[in-house]
Amino acid sequence: MLVENELGILNQYLVNSLVDDKNRISEDICDYLCSKSKRIRPVLVFLFAKAMGIELDDKIYHLACSVELVHNSTLVHDDILDNADTRRGKVSLNYKLGNNLSVLAGDILLSVALRELVKCGSVEAIDAFAESIYLMCKGEINQNFTIGKLPTMEEYIQKSEYKTAELFKAPLTSLCLIKNKSAKDNVLSFARNFGIAFQIK
């Protein structure tokens, strides 16, 4: 894999991001976060940085760490909403800890993600993530009100953009804001279309 070494480094960043959070469910959260995953969002950050000739420095790893933490936070909350009992072939956190503690586990992951994002040194990047997280929540709420209804193609595309594409747009936009602002428009277009295609598949 083109970024296998980078993913190994990322895993250490993820572990380090939680090392100071000693609470009674921290081990469960760390185990969940470190379970086998494609890490496709950080992979895209690394590949785009390489394609643009950007050196993978500390800020890029904190950015990749941030998006993976946000993604896992949404998965924890999704499992609660869906009453799922497994995730990635393992017992889901909500099944293991109950819904109340799982909500808090997802919140911890989100708060740690924001702490990592601050280390990127860009207020604009924080704003990009805040907007994407808001739209993801909006997409989940909209979907809840259409359960059992067949959506139009336009509704399905919008749901896919909110729920999936936004979490591709946030890190790639942030990469441009931190390192190469001139590429922002092209990256936004790619991230939106990639995210929609990913959701459809």
XYZ file of N, CA, C and O in Angstrom:
804
model
N 0.843 -1.193 0.000
C 0.000 0.000 0.000
C 0.882 1.248 0.000
O 1.923 1.292 0.659
N 0.437 2.280 -0.694
C 1.222 3.506 -0.850
C 1.457 4.255 0.464
O 2.428 4.992 0.594
N 0.575 4.083 1.414
C 0.699 4.840 2.667
C 0.717 3.922 3.887
O 0.327 4.319 4.978
N 1.204 2.718 3.718
C 1.225 1.759 4.828
C 2.058 2.283 6.004
O 1.650 2.194 7.165
N 3.213 2.849 5.708
C 4.062 3.388 6.764
C 3.380 4.546 7.476
O 3.422 4.656 8.712
N 2.722 5.401 6.691
C 2.023 6.555 7.268
C 0.882 6.117 8.187
O 0.629 6.745 9.215
N 0.190 5.039 7.807
C -0.900 4.539 8.647
C -0.364 3.991 9.968
O -1.024 4.110 11.007
N 0.814 3.393 9.928
C 1.435 2.931 11.161
C 1.735 4.088 12.094
O 1.503 4.002 13.314
N 2.229 5.175 11.537
C 2.496 6.381 12.335
C 1.187 6.961 12.864
O 1.097 7.383 14.030
N 0.157 6.984 12.011
C -1.156 7.495 12.424
C -1.691 6.730 13.632
O -2.246 7.338 14.558
N -1.545 5.412 13.617
C -2.044 4.612 14.742
C -1.416 5.045 16.056
O -2.079 5.063 17.100
N -0.147 5.416 16.009
C 0.511 5.893 17.223
C -0.048 7.245 17.653
O -0.238 7.505 18.845
N -0.346 8.105 16.679
C -0.981 9.390 16.998
C -2.341 9.168 17.658
O -2.703 9.876 18.608
N -3.099 8.191 17.148
C -4.418 7.900 17.710
C -4.303 7.426 19.149
O -5.048 7.883 20.024
N -3.369 6.529 19.396
C -3.157 6.033 20.761
C -2.722 7.182 21.665
O -3.243 7.350 22.776
N -1.788 7.995 21.182
C -1.288 9.118 21.984
C -2.379 10.149 22.287
O -2.353 10.803 23.335
N -3.329 10.303 21.361
C -4.389 11.287 21.559
C -5.270 10.938 22.751
O -5.904 11.811 23.339
N -5.299 9.659 23.113
C -6.150 9.201 24.211
C -5.372 8.882 25.480
O -5.960 8.529 26.494
N -4.053 9.019 25.424
C -3.223 8.541 26.524
C -3.483 9.285 27.830
O -3.334 8.721 28.916
N -3.892 10.541 27.747
C -4.139 11.325 28.966
C -5.561 11.184 29.492
O -5.894 11.722 30.550
N -6.392 10.503 28.724
C -7.799 10.384 29.117
C -8.019 9.104 29.914
O -8.452 8.086 29.381
N -7.700 9.165 31.185
C -7.854 8.004 32.048
C -9.211 8.061 32.739
O -9.432 8.851 33.655
N -10.132 7.256 32.264
C -11.426 7.137 32.902
C -11.829 5.675 32.854
O -11.109 4.842 32.298
N -12.955 5.347 33.379
C -13.321 3.934 33.555
C -13.701 3.238 32.260
O -13.827 2.024 32.232
N -13.867 4.001 31.181
C -14.155 3.366 29.891
C -13.081 3.673 28.843
O -13.244 3.356 27.673
N -11.965 4.281 29.278
C -10.920 4.660 28.318
C -10.334 3.450 27.602
O -10.009 3.521 26.416
N -10.192 2.338 28.298
C -9.657 1.131 27.666
C -10.600 0.620 26.582
O -10.160 0.204 25.505
N -11.901 0.669 26.857
C -12.896 0.245 25.865
C -12.860 1.167 24.648
O -12.969 0.704 23.508
N -12.714 2.468 24.874
C -12.663 3.440 23.778
C -11.421 3.215 22.925
O -11.488 3.197 21.694
N -10.282 3.015 23.569
C -9.030 2.799 22.846
C -9.091 1.496 22.049
O -8.637 1.441 20.898
N -9.656 0.461 22.638
C -9.799 -0.821 21.951
C -10.685 -0.659 20.715
O -10.389 -1.200 19.647
N -11.753 0.104 20.858
C -12.664 0.366 19.738
C -11.946 1.131 18.634
O -12.016 0.783 17.457
N -11.220 2.164 19.019
C -10.539 3.023 18.057
C -9.445 2.278 17.305
O -9.211 2.530 16.118
N -8.779 1.364 17.970
C -7.640 0.665 17.369
C -8.021 -0.648 16.686
O -7.141 -1.362 16.191
N -9.310 -0.977 16.666
C -9.719 -2.194 15.963
C -9.514 -2.008 14.468
O -9.453 -0.880 13.964
N -9.391 -3.112 13.752
C -9.041 -3.066 12.330
C -10.037 -2.215 11.554
O -11.241 -2.371 11.662
N -9.493 -1.308 10.733
C -10.321 -0.374 9.965
C -9.589 0.018 8.692
O -8.358 -0.002 8.644
N -10.354 0.405 7.675
C -9.731 0.822 6.402
C -9.054 2.182 6.531
O -8.155 2.503 5.762
N -9.508 3.013 7.458
C -8.958 4.353 7.655
C -8.928 5.149 6.344
O -7.964 5.853 6.037
N -10.009 5.044 5.580
C -10.024 5.617 4.239
C -9.903 7.132 4.238
O -9.304 7.720 3.330
N -10.425 7.807 5.254
C -10.347 9.269 5.289
C -8.915 9.755 5.526
O -8.443 10.629 4.790
N -8.207 9.194 6.503
C -6.786 9.560 6.609
C -5.974 9.164 5.376
O -5.067 9.902 4.977
N -6.308 8.025 4.779
C -5.596 7.602 3.560
C -5.719 8.676 2.486
O -4.737 9.030 1.816
N -6.918 9.229 2.312
C -7.112 10.286 1.315
C -6.304 11.532 1.657
O -5.756 12.180 0.756
N -6.230 11.869 2.940
C -5.416 13.015 3.351
C -3.958 12.788 2.944
O -3.320 13.664 2.345
N -3.433 11.607 3.243
C -2.038 11.304 2.921
C -1.802 11.299 1.409
O -0.813 11.848 0.921
N -2.716 10.682 0.656
C -2.542 10.598 -0.798
C -2.621 11.977 -1.453
O -1.841 12.281 -2.364
N -3.566 12.804 -0.994
C -3.683 14.155 -1.553
C -2.451 14.981 -1.232
O -1.959 15.725 -2.077
N -1.951 14.863 -0.009
C -0.748 15.602 0.372
C 0.424 15.191 -0.514
O 1.160 16.039 -1.025
N 0.577 13.900 -0.727
C 1.660 13.398 -1.580
C 1.495 13.900 -3.016
O 2.461 14.303 -3.666
N 0.246 13.880 -3.516
C -0.020 14.309 -4.891
C 0.297 15.788 -5.084
O 0.698 16.214 -6.177
N 0.133 16.576 -4.011
C 0.402 18.009 -4.093
C 1.836 18.353 -3.686
O 2.188 19.516 -3.576
N 2.645 17.319 -3.421
C 4.036 17.555 -3.054
C 4.214 18.136 -1.667
O 5.200 18.813 -1.386
N 3.249 17.848 -0.780
C 3.290 18.368 0.585
C 3.948 17.347 1.506
O 3.582 16.173 1.512
N 4.895 17.808 2.292
C 5.569 16.923 3.241
C 4.615 16.576 4.385
O 3.905 17.436 4.907
N 4.600 15.296 4.748
C 3.710 14.848 5.818
C 4.338 15.183 7.177
O 5.069 14.383 7.750
N 4.011 16.359 7.673
C 4.562 16.795 8.947
C 3.562 16.562 10.080
O 2.517 15.941 9.895
N 3.907 17.068 11.249
C 3.088 16.874 12.447
C 1.658 17.365 12.257
O 0.697 16.717 12.689
N 1.486 18.505 11.587
C 0.145 19.058 11.376
C -0.726 18.125 10.537
O -1.920 17.959 10.803
N -0.133 17.507 9.521
C -0.892 16.586 8.660
C -1.336 15.359 9.456
O -2.467 14.884 9.313
N -0.456 14.860 10.313
C -0.834 13.692 11.128
C -1.911 14.048 12.151
O -2.822 13.246 12.406
N -1.839 15.237 12.729
C -2.904 15.658 13.649
C -4.227 15.807 12.890
O -5.294 15.479 13.430
N -4.168 16.287 11.663
C -5.370 16.413 10.836
C -5.961 15.035 10.533
O -7.175 14.826 10.687
N -5.114 14.102 10.116
C -5.574 12.743 9.815
C -6.140 12.071 11.063
O -7.153 11.360 11.005
N -5.496 12.316 12.187
C -5.973 11.785 13.467
C -7.350 12.362 13.801
O -8.256 11.636 14.225
N -7.521 13.645 13.569
C -8.794 14.315 13.860
C -9.954 13.692 13.109
O -10.994 13.390 13.689
N -9.773 13.499 11.804
C -10.895 12.987 11.012
C -11.209 11.539 11.378
O -12.374 11.129 11.380
N -10.197 10.763 11.733
C -10.464 9.382 12.145
C -11.206 9.341 13.475
O -12.108 8.520 13.678
N -10.866 10.247 14.367
C -11.572 10.328 15.650
C -13.027 10.767 15.467
O -13.939 10.199 16.072
N -13.246 11.761 14.613
C -14.621 12.206 14.336
C -15.416 11.061 13.717
O -16.562 10.798 14.112
N -14.822 10.389 12.754
C -15.504 9.270 12.093
C -15.912 8.206 13.105
O -17.050 7.719 13.096
N -14.998 7.839 13.994
C -15.309 6.814 14.993
C -16.366 7.296 15.980
O -17.194 6.505 16.431
N -16.344 8.582 16.284
C -17.394 9.143 17.135
C -18.769 8.952 16.497
O -19.728 8.549 17.164
N -18.855 9.215 15.189
C -20.142 9.051 14.503
C -20.568 7.586 14.449
O -21.758 7.281 14.523
N -19.597 6.684 14.337
C -19.931 5.254 14.300
C -20.495 4.782 15.640
O -21.449 4.005 15.679
N -19.903 5.271 16.725
C -20.404 4.915 18.058
C -21.856 5.368 18.205
O -22.726 4.612 18.648
N -22.129 6.612 17.790
C -23.488 7.138 17.894
C -24.437 6.457 16.916
O -25.605 6.214 17.243
N -23.956 6.108 15.721
C -24.785 5.375 14.748
C -25.215 4.025 15.303
O -26.363 3.594 15.119
N -24.292 3.338 15.956
C -24.618 2.017 16.512
C -25.706 2.110 17.576
O -26.534 1.209 17.711
N -25.701 3.209 18.320
C -26.763 3.422 19.312
C -28.097 3.616 18.605
O -29.108 2.990 18.953
N -28.100 4.478 17.582
C -29.341 4.753 16.843
C -29.880 3.509 16.152
O -31.096 3.304 16.060
N -28.960 2.665 15.676
C -29.359 1.469 14.921
C -29.523 0.231 15.794
O -29.828 -0.854 15.278
N -29.282 0.373 17.086
C -29.316 -0.783 18.000
C -28.410 -1.912 17.520
O -28.748 -3.095 17.617
N -27.246 -1.553 16.988
C -26.312 -2.555 16.465
C -25.611 -3.264 17.619
O -25.337 -2.667 18.658
N -25.336 -4.552 17.423
C -24.626 -5.289 18.469
C -23.187 -5.627 18.087
O -22.426 -6.137 18.915
N -22.809 -5.348 16.840
C -21.422 -5.567 16.426
C -20.923 -4.396 15.585
O -21.705 -3.674 14.974
N -19.618 -4.256 15.559
C -18.951 -3.253 14.724
C -17.571 -3.807 14.392
O -16.827 -4.162 15.270
N -17.272 -3.915 13.094
C -15.973 -4.434 12.631
C -15.678 -5.815 13.205
O -14.572 -6.132 13.600
N -16.725 -6.634 13.279
C -16.557 -8.004 13.736
C -16.395 -8.163 15.245
O -16.131 -9.259 15.735
N -16.563 -7.057 15.987
C -16.448 -7.113 17.440
C -17.732 -6.582 18.071
O -18.550 -5.950 17.400
N -17.888 -6.849 19.347
C -19.062 -6.353 20.064
C -19.045 -4.828 20.050
O -18.020 -4.202 20.321
N -20.181 -4.221 19.702
C -20.269 -2.754 19.646
C -20.209 -2.173 21.060
O -20.519 -2.854 22.049
N -19.809 -0.906 21.140
C -19.704 -0.270 22.450
C -21.056 -0.176 23.151
O -21.142 -0.359 24.363
N -22.103 0.126 22.387
C -23.419 0.247 23.018
C -23.909 -1.094 23.566
O -24.589 -1.150 24.591
N -23.533 -2.180 22.913
C -23.902 -3.513 23.396
C -23.089 -3.858 24.643
O -23.593 -4.475 25.574
N -21.838 -3.411 24.653
C -20.935 -3.715 25.762
C -21.160 -2.819 26.974
O -21.163 -3.274 28.127
N -21.350 -1.514 26.722
C -21.417 -0.541 27.819
C -22.818 -0.020 28.104
O -23.042 0.597 29.141
N -23.736 -0.226 27.161
C -25.063 0.381 27.271
C -25.086 1.714 26.558
O -24.032 2.319 26.303
N -26.270 2.178 26.240
C -26.406 3.405 25.451
C -25.880 4.655 26.160
O -25.253 5.513 25.534
N -26.138 4.762 27.454
C -25.742 5.984 28.173
C -24.231 6.207 28.123
O -23.761 7.296 27.769
N -23.465 5.191 28.461
C -22.012 5.328 28.443
C -21.476 5.427 27.020
O -20.465 6.079 26.772
N -22.169 4.795 26.079
C -21.712 4.862 24.684
C -21.877 6.261 24.105
O -21.045 6.710 23.311
N -22.943 6.947 24.472
C -23.098 8.346 24.056
C -21.902 9.149 24.549
O -21.296 9.930 23.810
N -21.522 8.948 25.790
C -20.384 9.669 26.368
C -19.069 9.256 25.715
O -18.186 10.095 25.507
N -18.946 7.971 25.352
C -17.736 7.504 24.663
C -17.597 8.206 23.309
O -16.509 8.649 22.929
N -18.710 8.329 22.583
C -18.693 9.044 21.312
C -18.344 10.514 21.504
O -17.589 11.089 20.713
N -18.861 11.095 22.582
C -18.557 12.496 22.881
C -17.081 12.686 23.223
O -16.462 13.694 22.846
N -16.508 11.729 23.946
C -15.076 11.797 24.267
C -14.253 11.769 22.988
O -13.325 12.574 22.812
N -14.588 10.867 22.072
C -13.861 10.785 20.801
C -13.947 12.107 20.041
O -12.960 12.569 19.463
N -15.128 12.717 20.047
C -15.302 13.991 19.355
C -14.488 15.101 20.018
O -13.842 15.906 19.330
N -14.483 15.128 21.333
C -13.732 16.176 22.036
C -12.231 16.014 21.817
O -11.503 17.006 21.646
N -11.751 14.776 21.782
C -10.333 14.528 21.524
C -9.990 14.926 20.088
O -8.914 15.465 19.812
N -10.934 14.673 19.156
C -10.730 15.081 17.760
C -10.539 16.587 17.656
O -9.657 17.072 16.932
N -11.352 17.333 18.384
C -11.240 18.791 18.358
C -9.915 19.246 18.957
O -9.285 20.189 18.464
N -9.477 18.554 20.001
C -8.188 18.877 20.614
C -7.034 18.637 19.624
O -6.104 19.435 19.541
N -7.130 17.552 18.855
C -6.126 17.256 17.837
C -6.171 18.284 16.704
O -5.141 18.700 16.182
N -7.373 18.701 16.355
C -7.544 19.653 15.258
C -6.925 21.006 15.597
O -6.352 21.671 14.729
N -7.029 21.407 16.852
C -6.422 22.669 17.295
C -4.918 22.662 17.025
O -4.318 23.691 16.691
N -4.288 21.490 17.127
C -2.840 21.370 16.921
C -2.436 21.602 15.467
O -1.254 21.756 15.174
N -3.423 21.632 14.559
C -3.134 21.925 13.150
C -2.866 23.416 12.943
O -2.333 23.815 11.903
N -3.284 24.243 13.897
C -2.965 25.664 13.856
C -3.765 26.480 12.859
O -3.296 27.511 12.390
N -4.985 26.037 12.542
C -5.799 26.774 11.573
C -7.237 26.911 12.069
O -7.952 25.914 12.183
N -7.643 28.134 12.342
C -9.028 28.396 12.744
C -9.978 28.032 11.605
O -11.081 27.528 11.835
N -9.539 28.264 10.366
C -10.364 27.929 9.199
C -10.623 26.428 9.115
O -11.715 26.000 8.739
N -9.639 25.625 9.471
C -9.814 24.171 9.456
C -10.824 23.746 10.521
O -11.672 22.879 10.275
N -10.742 24.371 11.695
C -11.709 24.076 12.747
C -13.117 24.424 12.279
O -14.069 23.671 12.495
N -13.243 25.563 11.602
C -14.541 25.982 11.071
C -15.057 24.999 10.025
O -16.254 24.693 9.998
N -14.169 24.487 9.175
C -14.565 23.520 8.145
C -15.104 22.247 8.789
O -16.125 21.688 8.348
N -14.443 21.776 9.830
C -14.908 20.578 10.541
C -16.227 20.847 11.254
O -17.129 20.004 11.240
N -16.345 22.017 11.876
C -17.583 22.353 12.594
C -18.776 22.349 11.647
O -19.844 21.814 11.970
N -18.597 22.929 10.458
C -19.679 22.958 9.464
C -20.020 21.560 8.993
O -21.203 21.205 8.854
N -19.011 20.745 8.747
C -19.259 19.378 8.273
C -19.965 18.537 9.331
O -20.881 17.777 9.022
N -19.544 18.673 10.581
C -20.192 17.914 11.662
C -21.650 18.341 11.806
O -22.547 17.511 11.995
N -21.894 19.645 11.683
C -23.275 20.139 11.741
C -24.123 19.520 10.622
O -25.240 19.039 10.864
N -23.602 19.522 9.401
C -24.358 18.978 8.268
C -24.548 17.468 8.384
O -25.584 16.935 7.971
N -23.568 16.774 8.960
C -23.730 15.338 9.190
C -24.891 15.073 10.147
O -25.704 14.171 9.929
N -24.957 15.864 11.216
C -26.062 15.728 12.168
C -27.393 16.052 11.489
O -28.402 15.359 11.701
N -27.391 17.094 10.673
C -28.603 17.483 9.940
C -29.055 16.349 9.026
O -30.257 16.040 8.933
N -28.097 15.709 8.343
C -28.430 14.589 7.471
C -29.027 13.427 8.233
O -29.975 12.774 7.772
N -28.489 13.150 9.421
C -29.014 12.056 10.251
C -30.426 12.373 10.725
O -31.304 11.503 10.735
N -30.661 13.634 11.109
C -32.002 14.039 11.540
C -32.990 13.926 10.384
O -34.099 13.381 10.535
N -32.612 14.432 9.214
C -33.494 14.356 8.045
C -33.836 12.913 7.706
O -34.977 12.585 7.362
N -32.829 12.043 7.799
C -33.061 10.628 7.489
C -34.055 10.009 8.464
O -34.898 9.201 8.084
N -33.968 10.419 9.712
C -34.860 9.880 10.736
C -36.319 10.174 10.427
O -37.202 9.371 10.725
N -36.566 11.327 9.791
C -37.942 11.709 9.484
C -38.443 11.106 8.168
O -39.593 11.315 7.790
N -37.571 10.374 7.474
C -37.995 9.764 6.209
C -37.899 8.238 6.245
O -37.944 7.593 5.202
N -37.759 7.683 7.449
C -37.677 6.219 7.578
C -38.955 5.596 7.023
O -40.070 6.018 7.339
N -38.789 4.598 6.183
C -39.936 3.902 5.580
C -40.444 4.534 4.304
O -41.345 4.012 3.661
N -39.869 5.684 3.920
C -40.280 6.364 2.689
C -39.205 6.191 1.621
O -38.014 6.200 1.918
N -39.630 6.039 0.385
C -38.689 5.918 -0.722
C -38.250 7.317 -1.147
O -39.067 8.116 -1.591
N -36.962 7.649 -0.992
C -36.519 9.003 -1.332
C -36.409 9.200 -2.837
O -36.237 8.238 -3.596
N -36.515 10.441 -3.268
C -36.208 10.759 -4.661
C -34.687 10.679 -4.823
O -33.944 10.658 -3.835
N -34.219 10.666 -6.068
C -32.777 10.634 -6.299
C -32.106 11.865 -5.698
O -31.021 11.779 -5.112
N -32.762 13.020 -5.827
C -32.196 14.256 -5.283
C -32.073 14.174 -3.758
O -31.065 14.609 -3.179
N -33.095 13.617 -3.111
C -33.058 13.470 -1.653
C -31.956 12.503 -1.225
O -31.253 12.729 -0.233
N -31.794 11.429 -1.999
C -30.763 10.444 -1.669
C -29.366 11.038 -1.833
O -28.480 10.818 -1.003
N -29.177 11.820 -2.906
C -27.878 12.446 -3.132
C -27.563 13.432 -2.012
O -26.439 13.474 -1.498
N -28.563 14.228 -1.609
C -28.333 15.191 -0.544
C -28.021 14.488 0.775
O -27.120 14.890 1.514
N -28.748 13.406 1.066
C -28.472 12.647 2.283
C -27.050 12.101 2.253
O -26.316 12.159 3.243
N -26.633 11.590 1.098
C -25.289 11.039 0.959
C -24.224 12.113 1.108
O -23.160 11.888 1.680
N -24.536 13.308 0.587
C -23.588 14.406 0.711
C -23.419 14.809 2.171
O -22.305 14.997 2.654
N -24.533 14.931 2.889
C -24.465 15.325 4.286
C -23.816 14.246 5.152
O -22.904 14.519 5.928
N -24.306 13.015 5.031
C -23.894 11.961 5.952
C -22.517 11.382 5.643
O -21.839 10.873 6.538
N -22.113 11.408 4.386
C -20.864 10.739 4.004
C -19.837 11.689 3.406
O -18.693 11.749 3.847
N -20.256 12.461 2.397
C -19.286 13.306 1.689
C -18.693 14.389 2.583
O -17.533 14.768 2.408
N -19.460 14.880 3.543
C -18.962 15.958 4.405
C -17.704 15.551 5.163
O -16.818 16.373 5.380
N -17.621 14.273 5.540
C -16.454 13.852 6.301
C -15.272 13.496 5.396
O -14.200 13.160 5.872
N -15.466 13.580 4.091
C -14.348 13.583 3.155
C -13.939 15.029 2.856
O -12.760 15.336 2.695
N -14.949 15.914 2.789
C -14.676 17.316 2.477
C -13.895 18.010 3.584
O -12.955 18.770 3.323
N -14.255 17.754 4.834
C -13.639 18.475 5.957
C -12.118 18.316 6.014
O -11.395 19.319 6.064
N -11.585 17.089 5.984
C -10.126 16.969 6.093
C -9.382 17.426 4.846
O -8.288 17.994 4.951
N -9.965 17.203 3.668
C -9.282 17.604 2.440
C -9.303 19.125 2.279
O -8.327 19.734 1.831
N -10.423 19.740 2.665
C -10.481 21.205 2.676
C -9.465 21.760 3.672
O -8.743 22.715 3.385
N -9.404 21.126 4.830
C -8.481 21.572 5.870
C -7.033 21.423 5.427
O -6.189 22.269 5.738
N -6.742 20.354 4.707
C -5.390 20.155 4.168
C -5.001 21.350 3.298
O -3.879 21.874 3.395
N -5.935 21.775 2.455
C -5.675 22.936 1.587
C -5.536 24.217 2.391
O -4.687 25.057 2.100
N -6.370 24.370 3.403
C -6.313 25.576 4.227
C -4.984 25.672 4.977
O -4.446 26.754 5.180
N -4.462 24.517 5.374
C -3.210 24.489 6.126
C -1.998 24.620 5.217
O -1.026 25.287 5.549
N -2.090 23.996 4.013
C -0.878 23.854 3.195
C -0.940 24.453 1.786
O 0.065 24.879 1.247
N -2.121 24.429 1.137
C -2.167 24.814 -0.279
C -3.555 25.307 -0.642
O -4.367 24.565 -1.204
N -3.853 26.567 -0.344
C -5.207 27.103 -0.518
C -5.651 27.125 -1.975
O -6.836 27.076 -2.265
N -4.725 27.197 -2.891
C -5.082 27.299 -4.306
C -5.784 26.055 -4.823
O -6.499 26.101 -5.825
N -5.611 24.910 -4.148
C -6.212 23.653 -4.620
C -7.598 23.415 -4.038
O -8.244 22.416 -4.350
N -8.090 24.340 -3.212
C -9.307 24.104 -2.429
C -10.521 23.750 -3.285
O -11.239 22.788 -2.988
N -10.796 24.503 -4.348
C -12.006 24.284 -5.145
C -12.019 22.903 -5.794
O -13.035 22.201 -5.775
N -10.902 22.500 -6.376
C -10.819 21.183 -7.001
C -10.965 20.059 -5.976
O -11.613 19.048 -6.234
N -10.365 20.247 -4.824
C -10.446 19.242 -3.769
C -11.878 19.117 -3.259
O -12.375 18.012 -3.019
N -12.575 20.239 -3.103
C -13.971 20.216 -2.653
C -14.847 19.422 -3.609
O -15.679 18.614 -3.198
N -14.675 19.649 -4.904
C -15.453 18.948 -5.915
C -15.180 17.445 -5.862
O -16.098 16.626 -5.894
N -13.902 17.086 -5.765
C -13.550 15.666 -5.679
C -14.148 15.025 -4.436
O -14.749 13.944 -4.500
N -13.988 15.678 -3.283
C -14.444 15.104 -2.024
C -15.953 14.877 -2.033
O -16.436 13.837 -1.574
N -16.693 15.849 -2.572
C -18.154 15.710 -2.643
C -18.531 14.513 -3.502
O -19.320 13.649 -3.092
N -17.967 14.430 -4.692
C -18.332 13.345 -5.616
C -17.835 11.991 -5.140
O -18.529 10.970 -5.274
N -16.644 11.971 -4.553
C -16.116 10.723 -4.016
C -16.986 10.213 -2.877
O -17.315 9.030 -2.778
N -17.396 11.130 -1.988
C -18.214 10.747 -0.861
C -19.577 10.208 -1.280
O -20.065 9.219 -0.721
N -20.189 10.850 -2.266
C -21.487 10.382 -2.766
C -21.345 9.010 -3.420
O -22.140 8.096 -3.162
N -20.300 8.852 -4.222
C -20.064 7.554 -4.874
C -19.781 6.472 -3.839
O -20.256 5.334 -3.966
N -19.026 6.816 -2.811
C -18.701 5.877 -1.743
C -19.979 5.403 -1.051
O -20.152 4.209 -0.773
N -20.881 6.337 -0.764
C -22.146 5.994 -0.098
C -23.016 5.119 -1.002
O -23.610 4.132 -0.544
N -23.089 5.445 -2.274
C -23.900 4.654 -3.208
C -23.388 3.216 -3.287
O -24.159 2.255 -3.241
N -22.055 3.091 -3.399
C -21.463 1.750 -3.471
C -21.734 0.952 -2.202
O -22.039 -0.229 -2.244
